[in-house]
CSV table of C-alpha atoms in Angstrom, one decimal:
chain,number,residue,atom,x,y,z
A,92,UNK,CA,26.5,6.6,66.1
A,93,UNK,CA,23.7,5.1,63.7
A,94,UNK,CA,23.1,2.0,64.5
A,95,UNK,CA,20.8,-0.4,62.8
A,96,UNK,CA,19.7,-3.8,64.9
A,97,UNK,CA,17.8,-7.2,62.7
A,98,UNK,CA,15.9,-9.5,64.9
A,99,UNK,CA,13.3,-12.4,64.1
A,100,UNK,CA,15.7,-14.7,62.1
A,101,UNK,CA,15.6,-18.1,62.7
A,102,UNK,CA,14.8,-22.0,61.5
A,103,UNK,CA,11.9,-23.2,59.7
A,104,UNK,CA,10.3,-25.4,57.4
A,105,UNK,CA,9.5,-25.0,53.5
A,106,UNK,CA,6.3,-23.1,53.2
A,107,UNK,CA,6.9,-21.2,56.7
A,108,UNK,CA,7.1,-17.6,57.8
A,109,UNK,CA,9.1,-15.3,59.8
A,110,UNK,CA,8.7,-11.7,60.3
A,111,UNK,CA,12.0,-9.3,60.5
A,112,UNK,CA,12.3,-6.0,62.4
A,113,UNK,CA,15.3,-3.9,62.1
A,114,UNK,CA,14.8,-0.7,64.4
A,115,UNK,CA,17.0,2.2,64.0
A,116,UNK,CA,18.9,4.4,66.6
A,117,UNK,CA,20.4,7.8,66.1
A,118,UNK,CA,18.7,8.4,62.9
A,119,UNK,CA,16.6,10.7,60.9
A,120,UNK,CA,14.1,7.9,60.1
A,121,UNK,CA,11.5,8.6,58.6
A,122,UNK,CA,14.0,10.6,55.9
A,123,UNK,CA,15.6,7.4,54.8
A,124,UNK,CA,14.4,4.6,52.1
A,125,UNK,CA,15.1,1.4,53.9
A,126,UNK,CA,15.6,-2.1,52.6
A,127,UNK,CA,16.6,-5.4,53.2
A,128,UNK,CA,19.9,-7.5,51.8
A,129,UNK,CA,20.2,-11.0,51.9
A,130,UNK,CA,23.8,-13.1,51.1
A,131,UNK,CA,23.6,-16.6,50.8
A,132,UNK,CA,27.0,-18.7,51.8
A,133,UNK,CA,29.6,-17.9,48.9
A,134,UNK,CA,27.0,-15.6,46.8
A,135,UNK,CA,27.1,-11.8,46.6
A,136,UNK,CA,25.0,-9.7,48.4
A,137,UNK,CA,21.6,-9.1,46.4
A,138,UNK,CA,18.9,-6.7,47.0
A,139,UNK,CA,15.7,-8.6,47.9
A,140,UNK,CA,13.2,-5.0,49.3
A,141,UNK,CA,13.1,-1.4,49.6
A,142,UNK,CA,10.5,1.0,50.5
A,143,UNK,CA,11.3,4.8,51.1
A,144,UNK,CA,10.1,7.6,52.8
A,145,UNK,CA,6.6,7.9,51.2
A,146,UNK,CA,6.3,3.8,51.4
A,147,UNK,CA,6.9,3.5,47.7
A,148,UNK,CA,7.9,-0.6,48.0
A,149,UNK,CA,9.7,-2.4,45.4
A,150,UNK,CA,10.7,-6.1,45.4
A,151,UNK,CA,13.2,-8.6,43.5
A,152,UNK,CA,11.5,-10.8,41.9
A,153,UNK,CA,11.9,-14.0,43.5
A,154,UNK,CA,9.8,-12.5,46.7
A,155,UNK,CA,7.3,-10.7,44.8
A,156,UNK,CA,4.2,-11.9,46.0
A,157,UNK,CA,5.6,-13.6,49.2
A,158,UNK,CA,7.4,-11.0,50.9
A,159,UNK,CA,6.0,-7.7,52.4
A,160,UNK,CA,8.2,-4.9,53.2
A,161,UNK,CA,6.9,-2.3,56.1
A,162,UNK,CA,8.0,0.8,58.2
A,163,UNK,CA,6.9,2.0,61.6
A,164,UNK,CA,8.5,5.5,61.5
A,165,UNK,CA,7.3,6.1,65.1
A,166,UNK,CA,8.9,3.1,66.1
A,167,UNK,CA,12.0,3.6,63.6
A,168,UNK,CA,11.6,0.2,62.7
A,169,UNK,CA,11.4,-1.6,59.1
A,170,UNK,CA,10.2,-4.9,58.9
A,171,UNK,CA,9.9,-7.4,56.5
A,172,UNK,CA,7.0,-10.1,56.3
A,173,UNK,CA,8.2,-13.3,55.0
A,174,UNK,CA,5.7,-15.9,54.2
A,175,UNK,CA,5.6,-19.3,51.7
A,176,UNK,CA,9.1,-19.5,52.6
A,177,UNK,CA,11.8,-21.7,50.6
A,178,UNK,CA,15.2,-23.2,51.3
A,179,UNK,CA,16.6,-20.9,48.5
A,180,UNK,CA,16.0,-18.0,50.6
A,181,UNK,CA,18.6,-19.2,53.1
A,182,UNK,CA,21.1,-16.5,53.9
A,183,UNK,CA,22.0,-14.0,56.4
A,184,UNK,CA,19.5,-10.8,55.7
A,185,UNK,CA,20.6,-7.7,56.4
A,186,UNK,CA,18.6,-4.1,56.6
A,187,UNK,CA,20.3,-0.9,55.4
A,188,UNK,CA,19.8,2.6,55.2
A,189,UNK,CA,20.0,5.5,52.5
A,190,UNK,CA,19.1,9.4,52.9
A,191,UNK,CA,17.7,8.9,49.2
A,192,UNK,CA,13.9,10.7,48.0
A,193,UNK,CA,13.7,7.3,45.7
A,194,UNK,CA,14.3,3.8,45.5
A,195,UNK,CA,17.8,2.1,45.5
A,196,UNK,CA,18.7,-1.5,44.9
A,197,UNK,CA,22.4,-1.1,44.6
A,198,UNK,CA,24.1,-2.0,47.8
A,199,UNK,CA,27.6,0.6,47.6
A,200,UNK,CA,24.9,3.2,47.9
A,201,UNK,CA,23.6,2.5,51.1
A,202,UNK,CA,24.5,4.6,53.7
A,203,UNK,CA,24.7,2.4,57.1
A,204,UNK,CA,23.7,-1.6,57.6
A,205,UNK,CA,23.1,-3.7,60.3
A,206,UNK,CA,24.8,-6.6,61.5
A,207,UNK,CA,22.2,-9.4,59.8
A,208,UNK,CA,20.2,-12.1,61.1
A,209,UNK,CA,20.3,-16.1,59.8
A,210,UNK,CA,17.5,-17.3,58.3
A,211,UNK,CA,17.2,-20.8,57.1
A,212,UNK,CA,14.3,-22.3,55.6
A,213,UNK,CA,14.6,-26.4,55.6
A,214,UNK,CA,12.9,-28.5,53.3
């Protein structure tokens, strides 16, 4: 079956960055907009970036400008670039996957999701 696997979360300081990779397995990639999900402990699940098949990218606004969303389609892998990092981006991120031409933000239209990685920015 699909499978979607995060790696790169991890601890660091205000002002840090990490880099994401989710890579993909038993899927029509390069088909699929991609994004990433983040849920902070006892908050909803909230979109945070998206970029489909023809690398359209879209952002929520509290990362505009500090996080970069990117695809590898020969490696099946989405990444996301996460730099002047704060504590309020603490939470567990999760990528997902949806067979969709344009850009989605809404979570219950995502087709598959990974298992999420921790990331925790301290100040």
């Amino acid at each position: 079956q699909v499978q979607l696997v995060e790696s790169g979360g991890g601890l660091v300081q205000a002002g840090g960055s990490l880099r994401l990779s989710c890579a993909a397995t038993r899927l029509a990639f390069s088909n699929y907009a991609m994004a990433w999900f983040r849920q902070a402990p006892g908050k909803e699940r909230e979109f945070v970036a998206t970029i489909n098949r023809y690398r359209v990218t879209d952002y929520t606004h509290s990362v505009k400008g500090r996080f970069t969303i990117s695809r590898d389609n020969a490696k099946n892998t989405v990444y996301l670039q996460m730099n002047s990092l704060k504590p309020e981006d603490t939470a567990v991120y999760y990528c997902a996957a949806d067979y969709e031409i344009g850009l989605t933000y809404t979570a219950k239209e995502y087709d598959y999701w990974g298992q999420g990685t921790q990331v925790t920015v301290s100040s």
